Amino acid sequence: MTIRIAVIGAGIMGADHARIVAEDLPGAKLSVVCDMDAARAQAIADQYGAEAATDPEGVIARDDVDAVIVASPDFTHAPLSLACIKAGKKVMCEKPLSQSSAECLDVMKAEEAAGSRHVMLGFMRRYDPAYIQMKRALKDGTIGRALMLHNWHRNGATPAGDFTGAMAITNSAPHEFDILRYMLDSEAVSITATQPKRSDDKVAPVVMVVQTADNQIVTIEVNNNAAYGYDVKAELVGETGSIATNHVSYTRLDKDATKSVGHDPDWRDRYAEAYRQQNRAFLAWVQGGDYPALASSSWDGYAAAVIAETGVKALESGSRQDITLIAKPEFYK
Ligand code: ISE
């Protein structure tokens, strides 16, 4: 049976999810593209022969929509995930689930009340071949016990509009918050955050140090105005070895006595395979499979939100802050 998917949000990620569903997801059909901006929804819908809509709750409730991908602005993620749970539909919601941990708890409560999982989050790095190999090297003992995870997360420039140092923590760094918990299989217990000073009024990098319950140290640099391109890398240092992600580039240019490789303009190309595998896992789940083994759940979204909230406090106060999570509910174990 073909699964009819609605994509909510027709911005940069919504358009990419629409393309993946329409062209790269056998067994799925892109039925509806929904955006508050009717022209934007129509433009994407027309590319793939889908219907355009502007009312997300209406779309979620439709009988001819089997599953939903939410890629609208961050503040809509939790309310739309709740609407999906209410409609009994499975949702692949872009990260973060919410910038408020209280809202994440609402989603968790609704999911628990519904009695089964409905939400998978778009923390796509879990599906990236580099992070998969890193996890494998840790699990099979190749690098020994993990000591440190270093992360560098650079965007060429902040998106148009107000982007703040706090948003580097609440919008960009949740990828690292999720990957550190997933990779190290340990909860974050404290965080510090600080920024160097730029000479202009652009958002300066935020540098964080997170400690885990197993006494591992995680460093995270988020630089949303790196100027040269999208560049995300990580190195996991173990007691007997270390594994780092490689820069992904198909070619190298040699010219004028210089070797050079290109940087991606943003995350879509760098993580193309991860997005594809993530959306395939979502489809397999909607088709009746088990909850995807690599997926981030509402609980993971809650944990990332608490780390982000605490990180903002650490940045504002200039001091180390303890991270406190509720006990993990049985439902998410
Ligand atoms: C964006 O939402 C993403 O998810 C990207 O991976 C990240 O690099 C960027 O900073 C976010 O704004």
XYZ file of C-alpha atoms and ligand atoms in Angstrom:
345
model
C 0.000 0.000 0.000
C 1.354 3.425 -0.928
C 1.798 5.721 2.075
C 0.435 9.207 1.446
C 2.690 11.744 3.120
C 2.051 15.410 3.842
C 5.028 17.727 4.268
C 4.328 20.727 6.467
C 6.627 23.672 5.850
C 7.954 24.551 2.414
C 11.158 26.310 3.445
C 14.668 24.982 2.897
C 14.129 21.674 4.770
C 10.455 21.241 3.821
C 11.390 21.538 0.150
C 14.145 18.960 0.621
C 11.829 16.514 2.413
C 9.232 17.012 -0.340
C 11.887 16.137 -2.940
C 13.013 13.042 -1.008
C 9.439 11.793 -0.554
C 8.492 12.459 -4.192
C 11.650 11.181 -5.863
C 13.572 8.988 -3.475
C 11.163 7.083 -1.260
C 9.701 4.030 -3.007
C 6.384 3.137 -1.383
C 5.518 6.742 -0.507
C 3.624 9.442 -2.347
C 3.923 13.156 -1.677
C 0.230 14.069 -1.288
C 0.232 17.537 0.216
C 2.705 20.372 0.723
C 1.486 22.822 3.348
C 2.857 26.246 4.195
C 1.327 29.428 5.633
C 2.713 31.083 2.507
C 0.321 29.759 -0.171
C 2.592 30.637 -3.093
C 5.545 28.851 -1.502
C 3.452 25.720 -0.858
C 2.079 25.808 -4.410
C 5.521 26.170 -5.986
C 6.870 23.046 -4.247
C 3.612 21.094 -4.708
C 3.609 21.867 -8.449
C 7.130 20.504 -8.852
C 5.979 17.068 -7.710
C 2.298 16.933 -8.663
C 1.129 17.250 -5.048
C -1.687 19.325 -3.589
C -0.923 22.638 -1.870
C -2.470 23.724 1.431
C -2.059 26.432 4.067
C -3.775 24.945 7.153
C -1.463 22.419 8.883
C -4.007 21.094 11.414
C -6.529 20.586 8.592
C -3.935 18.659 6.575
C -2.979 16.457 9.535
C -6.642 15.517 10.076
C -7.290 14.557 6.437
C -8.326 10.940 5.791
C -6.163 10.790 2.684
C -2.988 11.672 4.615
C -1.368 8.630 6.252
C 1.745 10.206 7.771
C 3.286 13.624 8.244
C 6.711 15.263 8.005
C 6.930 18.517 9.972
C 9.554 20.964 8.722
C 7.932 24.280 9.615
C 9.592 26.793 12.004
C 10.872 25.466 15.357
C 8.041 26.944 17.451
C 5.434 24.918 15.478
C 7.114 21.522 15.962
C 5.564 20.540 19.295
C 2.003 21.788 18.559
C 1.989 20.014 15.180
C 3.427 16.817 16.676
C 0.600 16.960 19.240
C -1.917 17.358 16.407
C -0.449 14.262 14.713
C -0.717 12.231 17.927
C -4.328 13.380 18.305
C -5.065 12.325 14.734
C -3.406 8.942 15.385
C -0.735 9.601 12.749
C 3.001 9.021 12.804
C 5.147 12.089 12.387
C 8.771 12.684 11.455
C 9.324 16.052 13.085
C 12.379 18.140 12.293
C 14.661 19.018 15.203
C 14.309 20.500 17.758
C 11.069 19.012 19.086
C 10.745 22.289 20.952
C 12.985 24.949 22.395
C 11.012 24.461 25.619
C 11.485 21.263 27.607
C 8.011 21.791 29.138
C 6.489 21.543 25.666
C 8.483 18.364 25.005
C 6.990 16.890 28.178
C 3.503 17.676 26.799
C 4.324 15.710 23.661
C 5.677 12.810 25.740
C 2.530 12.776 27.892
C 0.278 12.785 24.816
C 2.263 9.940 23.255
C 2.111 7.909 26.459
C -1.632 8.540 26.721
C -2.061 7.373 23.123
C -0.328 4.156 24.190
C 2.145 3.904 21.315
C 4.977 5.811 19.672
C 3.938 8.452 17.158
C 6.959 10.741 16.979
C 10.382 10.365 15.409
C 12.698 13.378 15.359
C 14.875 14.630 12.516
C 18.205 14.231 14.283
C 19.513 12.823 11.021
C 23.169 12.513 12.015
C 22.354 9.163 13.640
C 21.848 7.916 10.050
C 25.041 9.455 8.665
C 27.643 6.832 7.577
C 30.455 8.687 9.402
C 28.650 8.730 12.762
C 27.511 5.127 12.200
C 31.157 4.052 11.777
C 32.135 6.090 14.824
C 29.485 4.349 16.928
C 30.618 0.971 15.604
C 34.281 1.673 16.487
C 33.190 2.415 20.033
C 30.816 -0.528 20.381
C 33.179 -3.148 19.014
C 36.025 -1.961 21.248
C 38.282 -0.641 18.454
C 39.045 2.625 20.272
C 38.498 1.459 23.860
C 36.428 3.361 26.378
C 35.321 6.812 25.164
C 37.007 9.736 26.897
C 36.176 12.790 24.809
C 33.947 13.773 21.909
C 35.025 16.946 20.093
C 32.532 18.648 17.795
C 32.823 21.522 15.344
C 29.590 22.821 13.821
C 30.051 25.657 11.351
C 27.482 27.349 9.129
C 28.516 29.814 6.412
C 26.226 32.547 7.739
C 23.189 32.911 9.980
C 19.834 32.855 8.181
C 18.113 36.169 7.505
C 16.284 37.570 10.554
C 17.215 37.663 14.193
C 19.663 34.900 15.041
C 21.233 35.109 18.482
C 23.968 33.388 20.463
C 21.191 31.659 22.406
C 19.800 30.309 19.115
C 23.195 28.820 18.302
C 22.465 26.704 21.378
C 18.730 26.100 20.875
C 18.584 25.719 17.077
C 22.007 24.489 15.895
C 23.663 22.728 18.845
C 20.749 20.300 19.518
C 22.371 18.152 16.795
C 25.449 17.830 19.017
C 23.349 17.412 22.179
C 21.578 14.490 20.543
C 24.685 12.908 19.035
C 26.657 13.096 22.289
C 23.926 11.269 24.221
C 23.525 8.730 21.430
C 27.239 8.183 20.808
C 28.343 7.994 24.436
C 25.178 6.339 25.718
C 25.338 8.557 28.783
C 23.354 11.596 29.886
C 24.820 15.095 29.995
C 25.163 16.330 33.585
C 26.724 19.786 33.293
C 27.481 22.450 30.711
C 29.538 25.619 30.337
C 29.161 28.036 27.428
C 31.177 31.040 26.369
C 31.779 33.229 23.325
C 34.744 35.102 21.904
C 34.032 38.659 20.767
C 33.682 39.468 17.056
C 34.683 42.823 15.607
C 31.260 43.196 13.927
C 27.672 42.674 15.108
C 27.324 39.130 13.741
C 26.647 36.242 16.131
C 29.983 35.033 17.495
C 30.817 31.335 17.922
C 29.576 29.616 21.066
C 31.959 27.167 22.712
C 30.502 24.637 25.125
C 31.936 21.970 27.380
C 29.560 19.222 28.475
C 30.286 16.547 31.037
C 28.469 13.205 30.973
C 27.272 10.996 33.820
C 30.161 8.649 32.948
C 32.710 11.456 33.339
C 33.390 11.953 29.656
C 34.082 15.425 28.292
C 32.401 16.805 25.174
C 33.518 19.996 23.477
C 31.185 21.762 21.055
C 32.008 24.763 18.905
C 28.995 26.219 17.087
C 30.025 28.941 14.667
C 27.032 30.142 12.686
C 29.079 32.776 10.830
C 32.099 30.769 9.754
C 32.008 32.639 6.415
C 33.622 29.868 4.336
C 30.814 27.265 4.153
C 29.082 24.441 5.995
C 31.602 22.372 7.916
C 30.657 19.835 10.572
C 33.200 17.482 12.035
C 33.676 15.339 15.096
C 36.358 13.269 16.742
C 35.736 10.592 19.321
C 38.787 9.948 21.458
C 38.959 6.608 23.218
C 41.509 5.081 25.586
C 43.174 3.018 22.826
C 42.434 4.989 19.658
C 40.484 7.787 18.118
C 38.042 8.108 15.228
C 37.231 11.308 13.337
C 34.678 12.070 10.619
C 36.204 12.939 7.233
C 35.351 15.931 5.140
C 33.065 14.658 2.358
C 34.094 15.847 -1.088
C 34.103 14.015 -4.444
C 36.957 15.981 -5.938
C 40.085 17.967 -5.142
C 41.306 20.814 -7.305
C 45.039 21.310 -7.867
C 45.796 24.734 -9.300
C 48.230 27.591 -8.853
C 50.432 25.570 -6.510
C 47.394 24.919 -4.256
C 45.321 21.817 -3.409
C 41.680 22.572 -2.593
C 38.446 20.754 -1.792
C 35.050 22.467 -1.759
C 32.770 23.017 1.209
C 29.011 22.489 0.979
C 26.911 25.650 1.248
C 24.642 23.967 3.815
C 23.684 20.673 5.413
C 21.507 19.236 2.640
C 24.348 17.877 0.501
C 26.596 16.871 3.387
C 23.817 14.852 4.991
C 21.929 13.769 1.843
C 22.429 10.073 2.592
C 21.480 10.532 6.248
C 18.215 12.292 5.302
C 17.438 9.552 2.780
C 18.041 6.727 5.277
C 16.178 8.569 8.028
C 13.113 9.063 5.832
C 13.291 5.420 4.707
C 13.309 4.337 8.339
C 10.288 6.572 8.967
C 8.415 5.047 6.025
C 9.228 1.479 7.129
C 7.831 2.311 10.558
C 4.641 3.836 9.086
C 4.278 0.745 6.905
C 3.963 -1.325 10.052
C 7.562 -1.947 11.126
C 8.963 -1.474 14.608
C 9.991 1.944 15.905
C 13.283 2.622 14.014
C 16.334 1.478 15.991
C 18.359 4.631 15.264
C 15.528 7.145 15.642
C 15.450 9.966 18.169
C 12.260 9.845 20.203
C 10.282 12.516 22.049
C 12.371 11.592 25.097
C 15.540 12.392 23.131
C 13.930 15.657 22.033
C 13.165 16.469 25.662
C 16.746 15.693 26.737
C 18.176 17.881 23.943
C 15.822 20.709 24.969
C 16.887 20.518 28.624
C 20.573 20.616 27.641
C 19.861 23.605 25.377
C 17.916 25.475 28.078
C 20.712 24.816 30.546
C 23.310 25.838 27.940
C 21.569 29.205 27.490
C 21.663 29.690 31.265
C 25.381 28.818 31.261
C 26.024 31.347 28.500
C 24.046 34.076 30.233
C 25.493 33.445 33.686
C 29.041 32.688 32.575
C 29.125 29.750 34.980
C 28.876 25.980 34.802
C 25.292 24.729 35.159
C 24.005 21.326 36.208
C 21.670 19.591 33.768
C 18.686 17.914 35.392
C 16.393 15.540 33.531
C 13.277 13.843 34.849
C 13.604 10.063 35.297
C 13.228 8.349 31.935
C 9.644 7.093 31.663
C 9.193 3.323 31.205
C 7.410 4.077 27.904
C 10.690 5.281 26.332
C 12.954 2.504 27.631
C 19.617 23.992 10.844
O 18.300 23.984 11.321
C 20.157 22.617 10.833
O 19.553 21.673 11.235
C 21.560 22.510 10.406
O 22.019 21.188 10.401
C 22.420 23.367 11.284
O 23.729 23.327 10.813
C 21.919 24.807 11.298
O 22.704 25.563 12.170
C 20.461 24.862 11.737
O 20.023 26.193 11.679
